[in-house]
Short mmCIF file of C-alpha atoms and ligand atoms in Angstrom, two decimals:
data_model
loop_
_atom_site.label_atom_id
_atom_site.label_comp_id
_atom_site.label_asym_id
_atom_site.label_seq_id
_atom_site.Cartn_x
_atom_site.Cartn_y
_atom_site.Cartn_z
CA UNK A 1413 -0.14 0.09 -0.94
CA UNK A 1414 1.26 2.96 -1.17
CA UNK A 1415 0.35 6.88 0.52
CA UNK A 1416 0.73 10.16 -0.60
CA UNK A 1417 -0.07 13.14 1.02
CA UNK A 1418 -1.76 15.95 -0.72
CA UNK A 1419 -3.22 18.18 2.11
CA UNK A 1420 -2.97 19.42 5.39
CA UNK A 1421 0.59 18.05 5.44
CA UNK A 1422 2.65 20.59 7.77
CA UNK A 1423 -0.46 22.61 7.52
CA UNK A 1424 -3.74 22.52 9.08
CA UNK A 1425 -5.73 22.80 5.63
CA UNK A 1426 -7.07 21.00 2.56
CA UNK A 1427 -6.93 17.43 4.28
CA UNK A 1428 -6.44 15.00 1.95
CA UNK A 1429 -4.14 11.77 0.87
CA UNK A 1430 -4.23 9.03 -1.45
CA UNK A 1431 -4.07 5.11 -1.03
CA UNK A 1432 -2.62 3.18 -3.76
CA UNK A 1433 -3.86 -0.21 -2.73
CA UNK A 1434 -3.21 -3.92 -5.27
CA UNK A 1435 -5.06 -1.55 -8.63
CA UNK A 1436 -7.70 0.31 -5.58
CA UNK A 1437 -7.62 4.68 -5.72
CA UNK A 1438 -9.02 5.49 -2.45
CA UNK A 1439 -8.82 8.91 -1.59
CA UNK A 1440 -9.09 9.95 2.79
CA UNK A 1441 -10.27 13.13 3.08
CA UNK A 1442 -11.28 16.04 0.66
CA UNK A 1443 -11.00 19.19 2.44
CA UNK A 1444 -10.88 22.67 1.64
CA UNK A 1445 -7.71 24.89 1.65
CA UNK A 1446 -8.19 27.38 4.36
CA UNK A 1447 -5.64 31.35 4.89
CA UNK A 1448 -4.74 33.29 2.07
CA UNK A 1449 -7.05 34.14 -0.95
CA UNK A 1450 -4.95 33.68 -3.58
CA UNK A 1451 -2.92 30.45 -2.33
CA UNK A 1452 -6.13 28.37 -1.62
CA UNK A 1453 -7.60 29.44 -4.74
CA UNK A 1454 -5.09 27.60 -6.96
CA UNK A 1455 -5.26 24.38 -4.27
CA UNK A 1456 -8.20 24.28 -4.43
CA UNK A 1457 -9.05 24.89 -8.22
CA UNK A 1458 -6.24 22.21 -9.67
CA UNK A 1459 -6.43 18.27 -7.77
CA UNK A 1460 -3.07 16.85 -7.93
CA UNK A 1461 -4.62 13.99 -10.26
CA UNK A 1462 -7.14 13.30 -12.26
CA UNK A 1463 -9.86 13.14 -10.43
CA UNK A 1464 -11.44 10.82 -12.80
CA UNK A 1465 -9.18 8.14 -11.47
CA UNK A 1466 -10.45 7.65 -7.97
CA UNK A 1467 -12.68 4.85 -7.01
CA UNK A 1468 -13.17 5.88 -3.42
CA UNK A 1469 -13.41 8.78 -0.82
CA UNK A 1470 -13.57 7.85 2.89
CA UNK A 1471 -13.93 11.13 5.38
CA UNK A 1472 -13.96 11.28 8.84
CA UNK A 1473 -16.23 14.16 9.54
CA UNK A 1474 -17.88 16.50 8.44
CA UNK A 1475 -15.24 20.34 8.52
CA UNK A 1476 -14.99 21.73 5.87
CA UNK A 1477 -11.56 21.55 6.35
CA UNK A 1478 -11.43 17.64 5.87
CA UNK A 1479 -14.87 17.93 3.35
CA UNK A 1480 -15.62 21.53 1.59
CA UNK A 1481 -14.21 19.90 -1.62
CA UNK A 1482 -16.02 17.72 -2.01
CA UNK A 1483 -18.83 18.81 -4.61
CA UNK A 1484 -15.52 20.78 -6.29
CA UNK A 1485 -14.13 16.99 -7.11
CA UNK A 1486 -17.52 15.55 -8.47
CA UNK A 1487 -17.42 18.87 -11.05
CA UNK A 1488 -14.17 16.98 -12.25
CA UNK A 1489 -15.89 13.43 -13.00
CA UNK A 1490 -14.99 11.83 -9.66
CA UNK A 1491 -17.77 8.71 -9.93
CA UNK A 1492 -17.44 6.68 -7.34
CA UNK A 1493 -18.59 5.95 -3.51
CA UNK A 1494 -18.24 8.85 -0.96
CA UNK A 1495 -18.13 7.11 2.81
CA UNK A 1496 -18.36 8.09 6.19
CA UNK A 1497 -20.58 7.97 9.30
CA UNK A 1498 -24.37 7.87 8.95
CA UNK A 1499 -24.37 10.93 10.87
CA UNK A 1500 -21.04 12.67 8.99
CA UNK A 1501 -22.85 12.49 5.70
CA UNK A 1502 -26.25 14.57 7.53
CA UNK A 1503 -24.17 16.82 8.31
CA UNK A 1504 -22.22 17.35 5.31
CA UNK A 1505 -26.04 17.54 3.36
CA UNK A 1506 -26.41 21.01 4.99
CA UNK A 1507 -22.35 21.64 4.71
CA UNK A 1508 -21.60 21.66 1.29
CA UNK A 1509 -25.12 23.08 0.59
CA UNK A 1510 -24.01 25.99 3.01
CA UNK A 1511 -20.02 25.94 1.28
CA UNK A 1512 -22.17 25.71 -2.53
CA UNK A 1513 -23.69 29.39 -1.28
CA UNK A 1514 -20.85 30.37 0.48
CA UNK A 1515 -18.73 30.35 -2.83
CA UNK A 1516 -21.69 32.39 -4.95
CA UNK A 1517 -22.04 34.52 -3.47
CA UNK A 1518 -18.29 35.04 -2.82
CA UNK A 1519 -17.47 34.67 -6.07
CA UNK A 1520 -20.83 37.72 -6.99
CA UNK A 1521 -19.40 40.06 -4.82
CA UNK A 1522 -16.19 39.87 -6.28
CA UNK A 1523 -17.61 39.78 -9.65
CA UNK A 1524 -19.58 43.59 -8.61
CA UNK A 1525 -15.79 44.50 -8.24
CA UNK A 1526 -13.87 43.45 -11.20
CA UNK A 1527 -17.54 44.51 -13.20
CA UNK A 1528 -16.39 48.08 -12.72
CA UNK A 1529 -12.77 47.67 -13.37
CA UNK A 1530 -13.84 46.03 -16.72
CA UNK A 1531 -11.64 42.40 -15.64
CA UNK A 1532 -12.33 38.79 -16.91
CA UNK A 1533 -15.36 37.72 -13.93
CA UNK A 1534 -14.45 34.46 -12.24
CA UNK A 1535 -16.76 30.84 -11.50
CA UNK A 1536 -17.88 29.94 -8.11
CA UNK A 1537 -15.25 27.29 -6.87
CA UNK A 1538 -18.71 25.16 -7.11
CA UNK A 1539 -22.51 26.39 -6.83
CA UNK A 1540 -25.03 24.76 -4.72
CA UNK A 1541 -26.56 22.73 -7.32
CA UNK A 1542 -22.60 21.18 -7.54
CA UNK A 1543 -22.23 20.27 -3.50
CA UNK A 1544 -26.29 18.74 -4.14
CA UNK A 1545 -24.70 16.28 -7.08
CA UNK A 1546 -21.53 15.30 -5.10
CA UNK A 1547 -24.19 14.22 -2.23
CA UNK A 1548 -25.52 11.71 -4.34
CA UNK A 1549 -22.59 9.74 -4.11
CA UNK A 1550 -22.89 9.62 0.23
CA UNK A 1551 -22.21 5.91 1.16
CA UNK A 1552 -23.23 5.49 5.45
CA UNK A 1553 -22.24 2.90 7.47
CA UNK A 1554 -22.30 2.67 11.34
CA UNK A 1555 -19.81 3.07 13.83
CA UNK A 1556 -17.56 -1.17 14.41
CA UNK A 1557 -18.98 -1.95 10.65
CA UNK A 1558 -16.56 -3.59 8.63
CA UNK A 1559 -15.92 -2.28 4.25
CA UNK A 1560 -13.98 -4.13 2.89
CA UNK A 1561 -12.84 -2.31 -0.52
CA UNK A 1562 -11.01 -5.70 -1.88
CA UNK A 1563 -10.48 -9.82 -0.71
CA UNK A 1564 -7.33 -8.04 0.77
CA UNK A 1565 -8.23 -4.51 2.34
CA UNK A 1566 -11.02 -3.58 4.88
CA UNK A 1567 -11.87 -0.54 7.11
CA UNK A 1568 -13.78 0.15 9.99
CA UNK A 1569 -15.20 3.31 11.89
CA UNK A 1570 -13.98 3.92 15.50
CA UNK A 1571 -14.81 7.29 17.70
CA UNK A 1572 -12.94 9.81 17.78
CA UNK A 1573 -14.87 12.20 20.06
CA UNK A 1574 -13.89 15.16 18.36
CA UNK A 1575 -17.53 16.11 17.09
CA UNK A 1576 -20.40 14.36 16.37
CA UNK A 1577 -20.05 11.74 13.46
CA UNK A 1578 -15.88 11.53 14.22
CA UNK A 1579 -14.02 8.30 13.38
CA UNK A 1580 -10.65 7.96 13.02
CA UNK A 1581 -10.36 5.14 9.85
CA UNK A 1582 -9.16 1.73 10.76
CA UNK A 1583 -7.96 0.24 8.26
CA UNK A 1584 -6.11 -4.06 8.25
CA UNK A 1585 -4.72 -5.40 5.50
CA UNK A 1586 -2.72 -8.69 5.67
CA UNK A 1587 -2.51 -8.48 8.98
CA UNK A 1588 -1.51 -5.20 9.46
CA UNK A 1589 -3.04 -2.65 11.20
CA UNK A 1590 -2.76 1.56 10.05
CA UNK A 1591 -4.74 3.33 11.75
CA UNK A 1592 -5.25 7.40 10.69
CA UNK A 1593 -6.88 9.51 13.33
CA UNK A 1594 -8.65 12.24 11.94
CA UNK A 1595 -9.18 15.00 13.62
CA UNK A 1596 -8.85 13.67 17.74
CA UNK A 1597 -10.66 15.05 20.34
CA UNK A 1598 -10.33 15.26 24.05
CA UNK A 1599 -12.45 13.01 26.98
CA UNK A 1600 -15.23 14.10 28.30
CA UNK A 1601 -16.68 16.73 25.34
CA UNK A 1602 -20.75 18.10 26.31
CA UNK A 1603 -22.70 15.05 23.95
CA UNK A 1604 -20.06 12.56 21.69
CA UNK A 1605 -18.54 10.23 23.10
CA UNK A 1606 -14.75 10.31 24.05
CA UNK A 1607 -12.35 8.74 21.51
CA UNK A 1608 -12.15 4.85 20.97
CA UNK A 1609 -8.51 3.30 22.22
CA UNK A 1610 -7.85 1.13 19.05
CA UNK A 1611 -5.32 -1.08 20.07
CA UNK A 1612 -1.72 -1.80 18.85
CA UNK A 1613 -1.70 -0.69 15.14
CA UNK A 1614 1.46 -0.84 13.06
CA UNK A 1615 1.20 1.84 11.49
CA UNK A 1616 -0.20 6.39 12.78
CA UNK A 1617 -1.50 8.85 10.76
CA UNK A 1618 -2.06 11.08 13.70
CA UNK A 1619 -2.68 14.55 13.62
CA UNK A 1620 -0.84 17.02 15.90
CA UNK A 1621 -2.99 20.28 15.87
CA UNK A 1622 -2.01 21.09 19.04
CA UNK A 1623 1.63 19.33 19.05
CA UNK A 1624 2.79 21.09 22.20
CA UNK A 1625 0.19 23.56 24.08
CA UNK A 1626 -1.98 22.21 27.06
CA UNK A 1627 -6.20 22.62 27.16
CA UNK A 1628 -7.74 23.72 29.94
CA UNK A 1629 -10.29 20.82 31.95
CA UNK A 1630 -13.70 20.82 30.97
CA UNK A 1631 -14.65 20.81 32.76
CA UNK A 1632 -14.54 24.22 33.96
CA UNK A 1633 -16.56 25.42 31.16
CA UNK A 1634 -19.77 25.20 32.84
CA UNK A 1635 -18.66 27.11 35.88
CA UNK A 1636 -16.59 29.75 33.73
CA UNK A 1637 -20.07 30.47 31.83
CA UNK A 1638 -22.41 30.57 34.68
CA UNK A 1639 -20.32 33.86 35.99
CA UNK A 1640 -19.79 35.20 32.43
CA UNK A 1641 -23.98 35.18 32.22
CA UNK A 1642 -24.45 36.18 35.56
CA UNK A 1643 -21.93 38.90 35.30
CA UNK A 1644 -23.67 39.96 31.94
CA UNK A 1645 -27.21 39.33 33.53
CA UNK A 1646 -25.76 41.70 37.07
CA UNK A 1647 -25.59 45.01 34.02
CA UNK A 1648 -28.52 44.15 31.86
CA UNK A 1649 -26.65 43.42 28.59
CA UNK A 1650 -27.02 40.81 26.04
CA UNK A 1651 -24.00 38.47 26.09
CA UNK A 1652 -23.29 37.64 22.56
CA UNK A 1653 -21.03 34.08 21.80
CA UNK A 1654 -19.66 34.58 18.46
CA UNK A 1655 -19.68 29.82 17.52
CA UNK A 1656 -19.22 28.48 15.14
CA UNK A 1657 -22.38 25.61 13.45
CA UNK A 1658 -21.13 22.31 14.42
CA UNK A 1659 -19.77 21.35 17.53
CA UNK A 1660 -19.57 24.19 19.58
CA UNK A 1661 -23.40 25.88 19.87
CA UNK A 1662 -24.55 23.12 20.77
CA UNK A 1663 -21.84 22.51 23.88
CA UNK A 1664 -22.93 25.52 24.54
CA UNK A 1665 -26.49 25.51 24.89
CA UNK A 1666 -26.06 21.83 26.40
CA UNK A 1667 -23.85 23.79 29.06
CA UNK A 1668 -27.03 26.54 29.24
CA UNK A 1669 -29.23 23.99 29.51
CA UNK A 1670 -27.26 22.23 32.79
CA UNK A 1671 -26.54 25.04 34.13
CA UNK A 1672 -30.71 26.71 34.31
CA UNK A 1673 -32.05 23.04 34.71
CA UNK A 1674 -30.04 23.59 38.42
CA UNK A 1675 -31.23 27.05 38.51
CA UNK A 1676 -27.65 28.17 38.63
CA UNK A 1677 -28.60 31.26 36.35
CA UNK A 1678 -31.22 33.80 36.14
CA UNK A 1679 -33.77 33.13 33.53
CA UNK A 1680 -33.44 35.52 30.81
CA UNK A 1681 -33.82 34.49 26.96
CA UNK A 1682 -31.78 32.60 24.51
CA UNK A 1683 -31.47 33.33 21.01
CA UNK A 1684 -29.28 30.63 18.60
CA UNK A 1685 -28.93 32.89 15.65
CA UNK A 1686 -27.70 30.86 12.75
CA UNK A 1687 -29.91 28.88 9.80
CA UNK A 1688 -27.12 26.06 9.58
CA UNK A 1689 -27.06 25.77 13.53
CA UNK A 1690 -30.86 25.60 13.53
CA UNK A 1691 -30.58 22.68 10.77
CA UNK A 1692 -27.09 21.87 12.50
CA UNK A 1693 -28.79 21.07 15.61
CA UNK A 1694 -31.98 19.31 14.91
CA UNK A 1695 -29.04 16.96 13.08
CA UNK A 1696 -27.93 15.86 17.20
CA UNK A 1697 -31.42 14.58 18.12
CA UNK A 1698 -31.44 12.02 15.37
CA UNK A 1699 -28.15 10.68 15.97
CA UNK A 1700 -28.55 9.63 19.84
CA UNK A 1701 -25.98 6.26 18.77
CA UNK A 1702 -23.22 9.29 19.01
CA UNK A 1703 -23.85 10.28 21.56
CA UNK A 1704 -22.33 10.16 25.18
CA UNK A 1705 -23.27 8.56 29.08
CA UNK A 1706 -24.57 11.95 30.39
CA UNK A 1707 -26.73 12.04 26.85
CA UNK A 1708 -27.88 9.68 26.38
CA UNK A 1709 -29.20 9.31 30.42
CA UNK A 1710 -31.54 12.89 29.02
CA UNK A 1711 -32.11 11.39 25.40
CA UNK A 1712 -33.90 8.22 27.86
CA UNK A 1713 -35.52 10.71 30.50
CA UNK A 1714 -36.90 12.60 27.14
CA UNK A 1715 -35.05 15.56 28.07
CA UNK A 1716 -33.82 17.51 25.37
CA UNK A 1717 -30.68 20.13 25.70
CA UNK A 1718 -31.02 21.63 22.69
CA UNK A 1719 -35.29 22.17 23.25
CA UNK A 1720 -36.08 24.14 26.49
CA UNK A 1721 -37.73 27.43 27.49
CA UNK A 1722 -36.88 30.26 26.61
CA UNK A 1723 -34.49 29.12 24.23
CA UNK A 1724 -35.55 30.06 20.09
CA UNK A 1725 -33.80 29.78 16.65
CA UNK A 1726 -34.25 32.43 14.53
CA UNK A 1727 -33.69 31.46 10.75
CA UNK A 1728 -35.80 34.48 8.33
CA UNK A 1729 -33.48 37.35 8.19
CA UNK A 1730 -36.18 39.67 9.78
CA UNK A 1731 -36.34 37.89 13.30
CA UNK A 1732 -32.78 37.66 13.10
CA UNK A 1733 -33.53 41.75 12.77
CA UNK A 1734 -35.60 42.04 16.22
CA UNK A 1735 -32.93 41.17 18.61
CA UNK A 1736 -32.04 44.48 17.94
CA UNK A 1737 -34.63 45.86 19.56
CA UNK A 1738 -34.29 43.95 22.34
CA UNK A 1739 -35.35 45.35 26.57
CA UNK A 1740 -34.62 42.39 28.95
CA UNK A 1741 -31.26 40.79 29.31
CA UNK A 1742 -30.48 37.78 26.93
CA UNK A 1743 -27.69 35.53 25.05
CA UNK A 1744 -26.95 35.42 21.27
CA UNK A 1745 -25.30 32.54 20.18
CA UNK A 1746 -24.59 33.44 16.37
CA UNK A 1747 -21.71 32.43 12.94
CA UNK A 1748 -19.44 32.32 11.66
CA UNK A 1749 -17.42 31.76 14.84
CA UNK A 1750 -14.06 33.66 13.19
CA UNK A 1751 -16.91 36.72 13.15
CA UNK A 1752 -15.39 37.38 9.24
CA UNK A 1753 -19.10 36.70 7.44
CA UNK A 1754 -23.05 36.59 8.68
CA UNK A 1755 -24.85 37.66 11.35
CA UNK A 1756 -22.43 37.70 13.94
CA UNK A 1757 -21.72 40.50 12.60
CA UNK A 1758 -25.06 42.99 13.14
CA UNK A 1759 -24.93 41.09 16.36
CA UNK A 1760 -21.13 42.97 17.27
CA UNK A 1761 -22.24 45.90 15.53
CA UNK A 1762 -25.27 46.69 17.59
CA UNK A 1763 -23.88 45.62 21.06
CA UNK A 1764 -19.68 46.27 21.57
CA UNK A 1765 -19.61 50.11 22.02
CA UNK A 1766 -21.99 50.13 25.25
CA UNK A 1767 -20.48 48.63 28.17
CA UNK A 1768 -22.59 47.17 29.43
CA UNK A 1769 -23.27 43.72 26.55
CA UNK A 1770 -20.63 41.06 27.31
CA UNK A 1771 -19.12 39.07 24.61
CA UNK A 1772 -17.48 35.49 24.89
CA UNK A 1773 -14.88 33.73 22.88
CA UNK A 1774 -15.49 30.26 22.87
CA UNK A 1775 -13.50 29.36 20.40
CA UNK A 1776 -9.46 29.33 18.07
CA UNK A 1777 -9.06 32.49 16.77
CA UNK A 1778 -6.75 32.72 13.68
CA UNK A 1779 -4.92 35.63 13.00
CA UNK A 1780 -6.34 38.97 10.70
CA UNK A 1781 -10.17 37.96 11.78
CA UNK A 1782 -11.80 40.36 13.61
CA UNK A 1783 -13.21 37.23 15.89
CA UNK A 1784 -8.94 37.50 16.62
CA UNK A 1785 -8.87 41.38 17.14
CA UNK A 1786 -12.38 41.84 19.90
CA UNK A 1787 -10.64 38.32 21.20
CA UNK A 1788 -7.77 40.41 22.00
CA UNK A 1789 -8.79 43.92 23.12
CA UNK A 1790 -7.99 45.89 20.00
CA UNK A 1791 -9.58 49.47 21.29
CA UNK A 1792 -11.79 49.82 17.27
CA UNK A 1793 -12.69 47.51 14.93
CA UNK A 1794 -13.37 47.40 11.94
CA UNK A 1795 -17.81 46.04 10.99
CA UNK A 1796 -18.85 46.38 6.71
CA UNK A 1797 -15.41 49.28 6.25
CA UNK A 1798 -17.26 50.78 9.74
CA UNK A 1799 -14.86 51.51 12.54
CA UNK A 1800 -17.20 50.88 16.08
CA UNK A 1801 -14.70 51.14 19.85
CA UNK A 1802 -14.95 47.91 21.77
CA UNK A 1803 -16.60 49.56 25.01
CA UNK A 1804 -18.71 46.00 25.25
CA UNK A 1805 -16.63 42.95 28.44
CA UNK A 1806 -14.22 40.93 26.36
CA UNK A 1807 -14.09 36.69 28.15
CA UNK A 1808 -11.58 34.54 25.97
CA UNK A 1809 -13.13 30.39 27.55
CA UNK A 1810 -10.39 27.34 25.36
CA UNK A 1811 -11.32 24.94 27.79
CA UNK A 1812 -14.07 23.96 24.78
CA UNK A 1813 -10.86 23.11 22.42
CA UNK A 1814 -11.84 20.35 20.57
CA UNK A 1815 -9.20 18.87 19.71
CA UNK A 1816 -6.87 16.88 21.80
CA UNK A 1817 -4.06 17.97 23.47
CA UNK A 1818 -0.41 17.47 23.77
CA UNK A 1819 -0.77 14.70 26.32
CA UNK A 1820 -4.25 12.93 25.20
CA UNK A 1821 -2.76 12.50 22.05
CA UNK A 1822 1.06 11.18 23.73
CA UNK A 1823 -0.91 9.50 25.49
CA UNK A 1824 -3.45 8.21 21.77
CA UNK A 1825 0.30 7.18 20.83
CA UNK A 1826 0.99 5.00 23.55
CA UNK A 1827 -2.00 3.38 23.30
CA UNK A 1828 -1.17 2.02 19.92
CA UNK A 1829 1.65 2.26 19.89
CA UNK A 1830 2.62 2.24 16.22
CA UNK A 1831 5.82 1.11 15.10
CA UNK A 1832 5.46 4.56 11.92
CA UNK A 1833 3.92 7.33 12.91
CA UNK A 1834 3.36 9.68 9.70
CA UNK A 1835 2.47 14.12 11.51
CA UNK A 1836 -0.30 15.32 9.83
CA UNK A 1837 -2.54 18.62 10.19
CA UNK A 1838 -0.46 20.87 11.80
CA UNK A 1839 1.75 23.70 12.26
CA UNK A 1840 5.56 22.93 11.70
CA UNK A 1841 6.01 24.71 15.04
CA UNK A 1842 3.25 21.96 16.90
CA UNK A 1843 4.60 18.89 15.08
CA UNK A 1844 8.54 19.09 15.57
CA UNK A 1845 7.68 19.82 19.08
CA UNK A 1846 5.82 17.40 19.16
CA UNK A 1847 7.66 14.86 17.28
CA UNK A 1848 10.37 15.43 20.02
CA UNK A 1849 8.27 14.96 23.08
CA UNK A 1850 7.31 11.49 21.26
CA UNK A 1851 11.77 10.15 20.77
CA UNK A 1852 11.63 11.26 24.40
CA UNK A 1853 9.24 9.31 24.79
CA UNK A 1854 11.05 5.77 22.60
CA UNK A 1855 9.13 6.97 19.43
CA UNK A 1856 11.76 7.32 17.07
CA UNK A 1857 10.23 6.92 14.31
CA UNK A 1858 8.52 9.66 13.09
CA UNK A 1859 7.51 11.81 9.41
CA UNK A 1860 5.97 14.69 8.76
CA UNK A 1861 5.45 14.47 5.31
CA UNK A 1862 5.31 17.18 3.30
CA UNK A 1863 3.03 18.31 0.31
CA UNK A 1864 3.43 15.37 -2.71
CA UNK A 1865 5.46 13.25 -0.34
CA UNK A 1866 4.62 9.42 -0.72
CA UNK A 1867 5.37 6.52 1.52
CA UNK A 1868 5.03 2.41 1.01
CA UNK A 1869 2.96 1.49 3.86
CA UNK A 1870 2.04 -2.13 4.49
ZN1 ZN B 2153 -12.89 19.74 12.76
#
């Protein structure tokens, strides 16, 4: 078996690897590159292989940096199955359409400018229609069921504990085992199960996003959230929570639900203002097979942490605008997570200039994003090209991170005792630090492949 690394190679986006076994060509992940526009544009548009030559795509989870280039792959001639867990497929149905819509809108905006300058117009990377074509190729499997690719190659999905439906992929061929971690979650994330321990493998391809960092205890999230809600309520202000639609929004809701149930926070209205988040939350309700014990107990009691008194899902733009007129303190959870687009921009615009309000940052904010500027407390920020003065309080909570930290990653390696390790999905500095750490722990055969690098495996 041969592997070639085409994405998330010494970086964190564009996950993509090609496995070649017997005469089969299997694409592992088909993610979008994100980052500097011109660079990622080129990488996303041109595949380094002929999409028609690929027999099958296997996905670890639904995040766009792992799945977002599928519509383009299908548009360029891929005809096989796209295989993932059932929950991943349901999330993809929403996310790929949403991504198609974003690409259409982006190019529409860009073309308006190009037209004025009489420059050639652009085509979107893919459209909603292209996304719908890709969705027809999806094929769902349950966790732990065996998928036979050839007589001598099979694989199964194990729990990765990262987001709903996320999996590690365990390949078996001629008595040898190859494990790809996908994005590995942490112990005790709310709602979903902990990552599985797959036992001994021969080869491990592991993510390394936080190869050199440790997270604070996840259990502190509820206490921190409680304190921020109480402080905001005491000021009679609004709590604005920029949040990713998949995972983070549901985790924050789960904590609010628990705090409410125990009467530990004041009663205030909670609005989830994002059509995608509302739909994703419905998918969460439909997949109890992914729940951890605590969530399963609630499910059996017919309790629903995504539907409770004072919680409202906003889908219509008109209703979203009404939130500017609120007279009582409220919690508004909205996307995009890094405050780069979407309805959160309107809520920030209406709330950050007043010190009675609070912004709560719950996720990683990439450099140069509005979210990062607010998290750093920069006083003058631009929203829709207009300057605003940040006067509201800002709190950052990193407890909600859905990625394994250095210790989790190291434990996973110790559990799997691989002879050979490949590090993917990490910035170079994180990878190098983790590689040194592995070496100190006796794991000497660690590779950090660059884009285009191939290896013979088993
Ligand atoms: Zn992910």
